[in-house]
Amino acid sequence: MTLDSAMYKELSDFITWQKLVSVVVLVVVGTPLVRFARNVIHTFYSPLRVIPGPENPHFLFGHMAAIQATNGGLWHEQTAQKYGHVVKYKSFFWTDRLFTTDPKAMNYILNNNQIYQKPDQSRWLLKSILGEGLLFVEGAVHKRQRRVLNPPFGISNIREMTSTFVAKSGELRDALMARLTSEADANNRVRVDMLSYLSRTTLDIIGLTGFNYSFNALSNEEDGLAKSFQAIFQTTGGFPVAQIFKAQFPILRPILRFDYMTKSTEDVEKRMKEIGYRLIAEKKEEMRQQSSEGSPLDGTKSNDLLSLMILSSLNEKEDSGKTLSDEEVLHQIPTFLLAGHETTSTSTTWTILSLAEHPEIQKKLRSELLMLDTESPSMEDLNSLPYLDAVVRESLRYHSVVSGTLRVASQDDVIPLEKPFTDKSGNLRDCIPISKGDTIFIPIRWFNRTTSIWGEDAKSFNPDRWKAVPKDTYAIPGVWGNQLTFLGGPRACIGYRFALVEMKALLFFLVRNFEFELAVPAEDITRRPGVVTRPAVKSELSKGNQLPMFIRAASRDV
């Protein structure tokens, strides 16, 4: 080959690579620009254009920075007060978002889940953390999975699981008592992070009740899986920019892979698959041996959720629409592990905070708990305590660890209203026209805390309100407790009964045995929105989410 031909080939290869790089850059940069332009154009034709709302403060982030800065729920409440019960505001990249506080409209949206589904962006985020489980799937697949999974969450199974709730809650009591014995200060108290203790306890509980698997996270603070979960749920207070861009623009997902959140979720996903495949194999082998011994496959050996899921599928014909494949069962494992332990631990943590802020409520609850003469309460025992029930209801209402969720219209539709609204032109409208692709915000925290429904003391923690709840609360379309905490309709939380009994068991052992006092000033505690809203200390934000409390042994005198 001559020198000239060699130079020509080298130049040709360079131009080819240059073209390839140019095309890649054009696609990567151009796709988001096209999407952004499409969002802008859509706003001029969408029926939402007639709905009143605040001016767009930022062409990329819309009102999301303001929403993030107000600790979840407050911005929506202030906006509803100013613009009424049907409002439009801007989300990321010029996307319109409908926000309505009309109970009839909310009931319609939640109960028509074939039309109003999770947005693709939300589903991608869920998939990256939880896999393609019950929270991810939509339509007929969701209906089939829900049908299979409903029985394991029935009352009879939760009754059996209560002994595990109680045993692990007892272990938590013992761990805290050991800290008191060895580390108490001159005031007979010790400082502990209740968020960490409760998160590890509920991980142990879901491990055993869900899969008959012992994580032992409570006794092992350095447990790898618990640390991985902690990384996922850790909230920084700012925008996870890489995640936002990847959620909005799928083409960026294989490129932006080196941020902290992606590494954390990939680590958890890998661990979950390893654990999941092993658990399914062990369960099937256990059932095979049980069958070979002539024993009926009736779940009498193991009543954990995984065994019941597999058993339910084995007892049905494959084409019955009542079975789950091994892959579908695998995807339920991270869903139940993450969603099943983090929401309960965080809700219980916020309850402990409110009890510390209201010593008279804490004392009244302790008196009731001590009246129950047992250290091993049954589900019926826990549910027989009216003030414990009121405290749990009030905490779930007042704190609302998930402040809201989203739905997107899969087709053009018209949403009915209980009360008409006035559009931008001054016309009175008794319904909301929706076009395919329009996004709707479900304001959980607003429905749970608004004075228009709950009265003037809505922003106060008051368990006594449950003696006679306001009439207007019955219009809230929630599956439980005159509130929207567990949502409503076909996609209501499948495990809400599980969570309620677990939460009561934890509080039973904690409040009976310890007095709780904040270790920092109350005004130093802040809400950090993320997958769930967790507490943090303003003066110690570098330490991440935490709830530092002083605990001391409680008097057993009633």
Coordinates of C-alpha atoms in Angstrom, one line a residue, residues 14-456:
F14 CA -11.7 9.4 10.4
I15 CA -14.6 10.9 8.3
T16 CA -16.7 7.8 8.9
W17 CA -16.2 8.0 12.7
Q18 CA -16.8 11.7 12.6
K19 CA -20.1 11.1 10.8
L20 CA -21.0 8.4 13.3
V21 CA -20.2 10.7 16.3
S22 CA -22.2 13.5 14.7
V23 CA -25.2 11.3 14.2
V24 CA -25.1 10.1 17.8
V25 CA -24.7 13.6 19.1
L26 CA -27.5 14.8 16.9
V27 CA -29.9 12.0 18.1
V28 CA -28.9 12.5 21.8
V29 CA -29.3 16.2 21.7
G30 CA -32.1 16.4 19.1
T31 CA -34.5 13.9 20.7
P32 CA -35.0 15.9 23.9
L33 CA -35.3 19.1 21.8
V34 CA -38.1 17.5 19.7
R35 CA -39.8 16.3 22.8
F36 CA -39.6 19.7 24.4
A37 CA -41.0 21.3 21.2
R38 CA -43.8 18.8 21.1
N39 CA -44.7 19.6 24.8
V40 CA -44.8 23.3 23.9
I41 CA -47.1 22.8 20.9
H42 CA -49.4 20.4 22.8
T43 CA -50.2 23.2 25.4
F44 CA -51.7 25.3 22.6
Y45 CA -54.2 22.5 21.6
S46 CA -54.8 20.7 24.9
P47 CA -58.2 21.3 26.5
L48 CA -56.2 22.1 29.7
R49 CA -55.3 25.4 28.2
V50 CA -58.6 27.0 29.5
I51 CA -57.8 26.0 33.1
P52 CA -56.5 28.7 35.4
G53 CA -53.1 28.4 37.2
P54 CA -49.9 30.2 38.0
E55 CA -47.5 31.5 35.4
N56 CA -44.6 29.2 34.4
P57 CA -41.5 30.3 36.4
H58 CA -38.9 28.2 34.5
F59 CA -38.9 26.8 30.9
L60 CA -37.3 23.5 32.0
F61 CA -38.4 22.8 35.6
G62 CA -41.7 24.6 35.7
H63 CA -43.1 24.8 39.2
M64 CA -41.3 21.6 40.3
A65 CA -38.5 23.5 42.2
A66 CA -41.1 25.4 44.2
I67 CA -43.0 22.2 45.0
Q68 CA -39.8 20.5 46.1
A69 CA -38.9 23.5 48.3
T70 CA -42.2 23.5 50.3
N71 CA -41.8 20.0 51.8
G72 CA -44.5 18.2 49.9
G73 CA -48.1 19.4 49.8
L74 CA -47.9 23.0 50.9
W75 CA -47.4 24.4 47.4
H76 CA -50.5 22.6 46.2
E77 CA -52.5 23.8 49.1
Q78 CA -51.5 27.4 48.6
T79 CA -52.2 27.1 44.9
A80 CA -55.6 25.7 45.4
Q81 CA -56.5 28.5 47.8
K82 CA -55.5 31.1 45.2
Y83 CA -56.8 29.5 41.9
G84 CA -59.6 27.2 43.1
H85 CA -60.3 23.5 43.0
V86 CA -59.3 22.9 39.4
V87 CA -55.8 24.1 38.6
K88 CA -53.1 23.7 35.9
Y89 CA -49.4 24.1 36.5
K90 CA -46.2 23.3 34.7
S91 CA -44.1 20.2 35.3
F92 CA -40.7 19.4 33.8
F93 CA -40.0 20.4 30.2
W94 CA -43.1 22.5 29.7
T95 CA -45.5 19.7 30.5
D96 CA -48.9 20.7 31.7
R97 CA -50.2 19.0 34.9
L98 CA -53.8 19.0 36.1
F99 CA -54.4 19.3 39.8
T100 CA -58.0 19.0 41.2
T101 CA -59.3 18.7 44.7
D102 CA -62.8 17.8 43.6
P103 CA -63.8 14.5 45.3
K104 CA -66.1 13.4 42.5
A105 CA -63.3 14.0 40.0
M106 CA -60.8 12.1 42.1
N107 CA -63.2 9.2 42.6
Y108 CA -63.7 9.0 38.8
I109 CA -59.9 9.1 38.1
L110 CA -59.0 6.5 40.7
N111 CA -61.8 4.0 39.7
N112 CA -61.2 4.3 35.9
N113 CA -57.7 2.8 36.0
Q114 CA -58.0 1.5 32.4
I115 CA -58.0 5.1 31.2
Y116 CA -55.9 6.8 33.9
Q117 CA -52.6 5.0 34.4
K118 CA -49.1 5.7 35.7
P119 CA -47.1 7.9 33.3
D120 CA -44.2 6.2 31.4
Q121 CA -41.7 8.2 33.4
S122 CA -43.1 7.1 36.7
R123 CA -43.2 3.5 35.5
W124 CA -39.6 3.6 34.4
L125 CA -38.6 4.9 37.8
L126 CA -40.6 2.2 39.5
K127 CA -39.1 -0.4 37.3
S128 CA -35.6 0.7 38.0
I129 CA -36.2 0.3 41.7
L130 CA -38.9 -2.3 42.1
G131 CA -38.8 -4.3 38.9
E132 CA -41.9 -5.2 36.8
G133 CA -44.1 -6.0 39.8
L134 CA -47.6 -5.1 40.9
L135 CA -46.8 -1.4 41.1
F136 CA -45.4 -1.3 37.6
V137 CA -47.9 -3.3 35.5
E138 CA -51.1 -1.9 34.0
G139 CA -54.3 -3.0 32.5
A140 CA -55.2 -6.7 32.2
V141 CA -51.8 -7.8 33.5
H142 CA -52.3 -5.8 36.7
K143 CA -55.9 -7.1 37.1
R144 CA -54.6 -10.7 36.8
Q145 CA -51.7 -10.2 39.2
R146 CA -53.9 -8.4 41.7
R147 CA -56.4 -11.4 41.6
V148 CA -53.6 -13.8 42.4
L149 CA -52.0 -11.6 45.1
N150 CA -55.2 -10.6 47.0
P151 CA -55.6 -13.8 49.0
P152 CA -52.1 -13.7 50.6
F153 CA -53.1 -10.3 52.0
G154 CA -56.4 -11.5 53.4
I155 CA -57.3 -11.2 57.1
S156 CA -56.6 -14.8 57.9
N157 CA -53.1 -14.7 56.6
I158 CA -52.3 -11.4 58.4
R159 CA -53.7 -12.9 61.6
E160 CA -51.0 -15.7 61.2
M161 CA -48.3 -13.1 60.4
T162 CA -49.0 -11.1 63.6
S163 CA -46.9 -13.4 65.6
T164 CA -43.9 -12.4 63.5
F165 CA -44.8 -8.7 63.8
V166 CA -44.9 -9.2 67.6
A167 CA -41.7 -11.2 67.8
K168 CA -39.6 -8.7 65.8
S169 CA -41.1 -5.7 67.6
G170 CA -40.0 -7.5 70.8
E171 CA -36.5 -7.8 69.4
L172 CA -36.5 -4.1 68.7
R173 CA -37.6 -3.4 72.3
D174 CA -34.7 -5.6 73.6
A175 CA -32.2 -3.9 71.3
L176 CA -33.2 -0.5 72.5
M177 CA -33.2 -1.6 76.2
A178 CA -29.7 -3.0 75.7
R179 CA -28.6 0.4 74.6
L180 CA -30.2 2.0 77.6
T181 CA -28.5 -0.5 80.0
S182 CA -25.0 0.1 78.6
E183 CA -25.1 3.7 77.4
A184 CA -27.6 5.7 79.6
D185 CA -26.5 9.2 80.5
A186 CA -26.9 10.9 83.9
N187 CA -30.6 11.4 83.0
N188 CA -31.1 7.7 82.4
R189 CA -31.6 8.2 78.7
V190 CA -29.8 7.4 75.5
R191 CA -29.8 9.0 72.0
V192 CA -30.9 6.7 69.2
D193 CA -31.9 7.2 65.5
M194 CA -35.4 5.8 65.5
L195 CA -35.6 5.9 61.7
S196 CA -32.7 3.5 61.3
Y197 CA -34.0 1.1 64.0
L198 CA -37.5 1.0 62.5
S199 CA -36.3 0.6 59.0
R200 CA -34.1 -2.4 59.9
T201 CA -36.9 -3.9 62.0
T202 CA -39.5 -3.7 59.2
L203 CA -37.0 -5.1 56.7
D204 CA -36.6 -8.1 59.0
I205 CA -40.4 -8.4 59.3
I206 CA -41.1 -8.4 55.5
G207 CA -38.2 -10.8 55.0
L208 CA -39.9 -13.4 57.3
T209 CA -43.5 -12.7 56.5
G210 CA -42.9 -12.2 52.8
F211 CA -40.3 -14.9 52.1
N212 CA -39.5 -16.8 55.3
Y213 CA -36.0 -15.3 54.9
S214 CA -33.9 -13.9 57.7
F215 CA -32.1 -10.6 56.9
N216 CA -31.2 -10.1 60.6
A217 CA -30.8 -6.4 59.7
L218 CA -31.8 -5.3 63.2
S219 CA -28.9 -7.2 64.8
N220 CA -26.5 -6.4 62.0
E221 CA -26.3 -2.6 61.4
E222 CA -23.8 -3.2 58.6
D223 CA -26.1 -5.5 56.6
G224 CA -25.3 -5.0 52.9
L225 CA -28.9 -5.2 51.6
A226 CA -30.2 -2.8 54.3
K227 CA -27.4 -0.3 53.3
S228 CA -28.4 -0.6 49.7
F229 CA -32.0 0.1 50.5
Q230 CA -30.9 3.0 52.6
A231 CA -29.0 4.5 49.6
I232 CA -32.1 4.3 47.4
F233 CA -34.4 6.0 49.9
Q234 CA -31.8 8.5 51.0
T235 CA -33.1 12.0 50.0
T236 CA -30.9 14.9 49.3
G237 CA -33.4 17.7 49.1
G238 CA -32.4 18.7 45.6
F239 CA -33.3 17.4 42.1
P240 CA -31.9 14.1 41.0
V241 CA -31.1 15.7 37.6
A242 CA -29.8 12.5 35.9
Q243 CA -32.9 10.6 36.9
I244 CA -35.2 13.3 35.7
F245 CA -33.6 13.5 32.3
K246 CA -33.6 9.7 31.9
A247 CA -37.2 9.5 33.0
Q248 CA -38.2 12.1 30.4
F249 CA -35.9 11.0 27.6
P250 CA -35.5 7.2 27.2
I251 CA -32.6 7.6 24.7
L252 CA -30.5 9.0 27.6
R253 CA -31.0 5.9 29.9
P254 CA -28.2 3.7 28.5
I255 CA -25.9 6.8 28.5
L256 CA -26.4 8.4 31.9
R257 CA -25.5 5.4 34.0
F258 CA -22.8 6.7 36.3
D259 CA -24.8 8.8 38.8
Y260 CA -25.1 7.7 42.4
M261 CA -28.8 6.8 42.2
T262 CA -28.3 4.5 39.2
K263 CA -25.4 2.7 40.8
S264 CA -27.5 2.2 44.0
T265 CA -30.5 0.9 42.1
E266 CA -28.4 -1.4 40.0
D267 CA -26.7 -2.8 43.1
V268 CA -30.1 -3.5 44.7
E269 CA -31.5 -5.0 41.5
K270 CA -28.6 -7.4 41.3
R271 CA -29.0 -8.4 45.0
M272 CA -32.7 -8.8 44.6
K273 CA -32.4 -11.1 41.6
E274 CA -29.9 -13.3 43.4
I275 CA -32.1 -13.5 46.5
G276 CA -35.3 -13.9 44.4
Y277 CA -34.1 -16.8 42.2
R278 CA -32.8 -18.6 45.3
L279 CA -36.0 -18.1 47.3
I280 CA -38.2 -19.3 44.4
A281 CA -36.0 -22.4 43.9
E282 CA -36.0 -23.2 47.6
K283 CA -39.8 -22.8 47.9
K284 CA -40.5 -25.0 44.9
E285 CA -38.1 -27.7 46.2
E286 CA -39.9 -27.5 49.6
M287 CA -43.2 -27.9 47.9
R288 CA -41.9 -30.8 45.7
Q289 CA -40.7 -32.6 48.8
Q290 CA -44.0 -32.0 50.6
S291 CA -45.9 -33.4 47.6
S292 CA -43.6 -36.5 47.4
E293 CA -44.3 -37.2 51.1
G294 CA -48.0 -37.3 50.2
S295 CA -48.7 -34.1 52.2
P296 CA -51.3 -31.7 50.6
L297 CA -50.0 -28.5 49.2
D298 CA -52.2 -26.3 51.4
G299 CA -49.7 -23.8 52.7
T300 CA -49.6 -25.3 56.2
K301 CA -45.8 -25.5 56.3
S302 CA -45.2 -22.0 55.2
N303 CA -47.7 -19.1 55.1
D304 CA -45.3 -16.4 53.9
L305 CA -46.4 -14.3 50.9
L306 CA -44.0 -16.0 48.5
S307 CA -45.2 -19.5 49.4
L308 CA -48.8 -18.4 49.1
M309 CA -48.1 -16.8 45.7
I310 CA -46.5 -19.9 44.3
L311 CA -49.1 -22.2 45.9
S312 CA -51.9 -20.1 44.4
S313 CA -50.4 -20.5 41.0
L314 CA -49.8 -24.2 41.4
N315 CA -53.4 -24.8 42.4
E316 CA -54.8 -23.1 39.2
K317 CA -54.7 -24.1 35.6
E318 CA -52.2 -22.1 33.5
D319 CA -54.9 -20.6 31.3
S320 CA -57.2 -19.7 34.2
G321 CA -56.0 -16.2 34.5
K322 CA -55.1 -16.8 38.1
T323 CA -51.5 -17.8 37.9
L324 CA -48.1 -16.0 38.0
S325 CA -45.0 -17.1 36.0
D326 CA -41.7 -17.5 37.8
E327 CA -40.6 -14.2 36.3
E328 CA -43.7 -12.4 37.6
V329 CA -43.2 -13.9 41.0
L330 CA -39.6 -12.8 40.9
H331 CA -40.7 -9.2 40.2
Q332 CA -43.0 -9.2 43.2
I333 CA -40.0 -9.7 45.6
P334 CA -38.4 -6.3 45.3
T335 CA -41.9 -4.7 45.2
F336 CA -42.8 -6.2 48.6
L337 CA -39.4 -5.9 50.1
L338 CA -38.9 -2.2 49.3
A339 CA -42.5 -0.9 49.3
G340 CA -43.5 -3.2 52.2
H341 CA -40.9 -2.2 54.7
E342 CA -40.1 1.4 53.9
T343 CA -43.6 3.0 54.0
T344 CA -44.4 1.3 57.4
S345 CA -41.1 2.2 59.0
T346 CA -41.3 5.8 57.9
S347 CA -44.9 6.2 59.0
T348 CA -44.1 4.7 62.4
T349 CA -41.1 7.0 62.7
W350 CA -43.3 10.1 62.1
T351 CA -45.7 8.7 64.7
I352 CA -42.9 8.5 67.3
L353 CA -42.1 12.1 66.4
S354 CA -45.6 13.3 67.0
L355 CA -45.8 11.4 70.3
A356 CA -42.6 13.1 71.4
E357 CA -44.0 16.5 70.5
H358 CA -47.2 15.7 72.4
P359 CA -46.3 14.1 75.7
E360 CA -49.9 14.0 76.9
I361 CA -50.9 11.9 73.9
Q362 CA -47.9 9.6 74.4
K363 CA -48.9 9.2 78.1
K364 CA -52.5 8.5 77.3
L365 CA -51.6 5.9 74.6
R366 CA -49.2 4.2 77.0
S367 CA -51.9 3.9 79.7
E368 CA -54.1 2.1 77.2
L369 CA -51.4 -0.2 76.1
L370 CA -50.5 -1.2 79.6
M371 CA -54.1 -2.1 80.3
L372 CA -53.6 -5.0 77.9
D373 CA -52.2 -7.8 80.1
T374 CA -50.0 -9.6 77.6
E375 CA -46.6 -9.3 76.0
S376 CA -47.7 -11.3 72.9
P377 CA -50.8 -9.5 71.6
S378 CA -52.8 -11.1 68.8
M379 CA -54.2 -9.2 65.8
E380 CA -57.6 -9.0 67.6
D381 CA -55.8 -7.7 70.7
L382 CA -54.1 -4.9 68.8
N383 CA -57.3 -4.0 66.9
S384 CA -59.3 -3.9 70.2
L385 CA -57.4 -0.8 71.4
P386 CA -59.4 2.3 70.4
Y387 CA -56.8 5.0 71.2
L388 CA -54.0 3.0 69.5
D389 CA -56.2 2.9 66.4
A390 CA -56.9 6.6 66.6
V391 CA -53.2 7.4 66.9
V392 CA -52.4 5.3 63.9
R393 CA -55.2 6.8 61.8
E394 CA -54.2 10.3 62.8
S395 CA -50.5 9.7 62.0
L396 CA -51.2 8.3 58.6
R397 CA -53.5 11.3 57.9
Y398 CA -51.3 14.0 59.3
H399 CA -47.9 12.9 58.0
S400 CA -48.9 11.3 54.6
V401 CA -45.4 9.9 53.8
V402 CA -46.4 9.8 50.1
S403 CA -47.7 13.3 49.3
G404 CA -49.1 12.6 45.9
T405 CA -48.9 10.4 42.8
L406 CA -49.5 10.8 39.1
R407 CA -51.9 9.5 36.4
V408 CA -51.9 10.0 32.6
A409 CA -54.9 9.8 30.3
S410 CA -54.5 6.9 27.8
Q411 CA -57.4 8.4 25.7
D412 CA -59.5 11.5 25.4
D413 CA -62.0 11.8 28.2
V414 CA -64.3 14.0 30.2
I415 CA -63.9 14.1 34.0
P416 CA -67.1 14.9 35.9
L417 CA -67.1 17.5 38.8
E418 CA -69.1 17.8 42.0
K419 CA -68.6 21.6 41.9
P420 CA -68.2 23.7 38.7
F421 CA -65.1 25.8 38.1
T422 CA -64.5 29.1 36.3
D423 CA -62.1 28.9 33.4
K424 CA -59.7 31.6 32.2
S425 CA -62.4 33.2 30.1
G426 CA -64.8 33.5 33.0
N427 CA -67.0 30.6 31.8
L428 CA -68.5 28.2 34.3
R429 CA -67.7 24.5 33.5
D430 CA -69.1 21.4 35.2
C431 CA -66.5 19.0 33.8
I432 CA -62.9 18.8 32.8
P433 CA -62.2 17.8 29.2
I434 CA -59.0 15.7 28.9
S435 CA -56.9 14.8 25.9
K436 CA -54.7 11.6 25.5
G437 CA -51.4 12.2 27.2
D438 CA -52.5 14.8 29.7
T439 CA -51.1 14.3 33.2
I440 CA -53.0 14.5 36.5
F441 CA -51.6 14.9 40.0
I442 CA -53.4 13.0 42.8
P443 CA -53.0 15.2 45.9
I444 CA -52.9 12.7 48.7
R445 CA -51.6 15.0 51.3
W446 CA -54.0 17.8 50.4
F447 CA -57.1 15.5 50.9
N448 CA -55.6 14.4 54.2
R449 CA -54.9 17.8 55.7
T450 CA -57.1 20.4 54.1
T451 CA -59.1 22.6 56.5
S452 CA -62.0 22.6 54.0
I453 CA -62.6 18.9 54.8
W454 CA -61.1 18.4 58.2
G455 CA -61.9 21.7 59.9
E456 CA -59.7 24.4 61.4

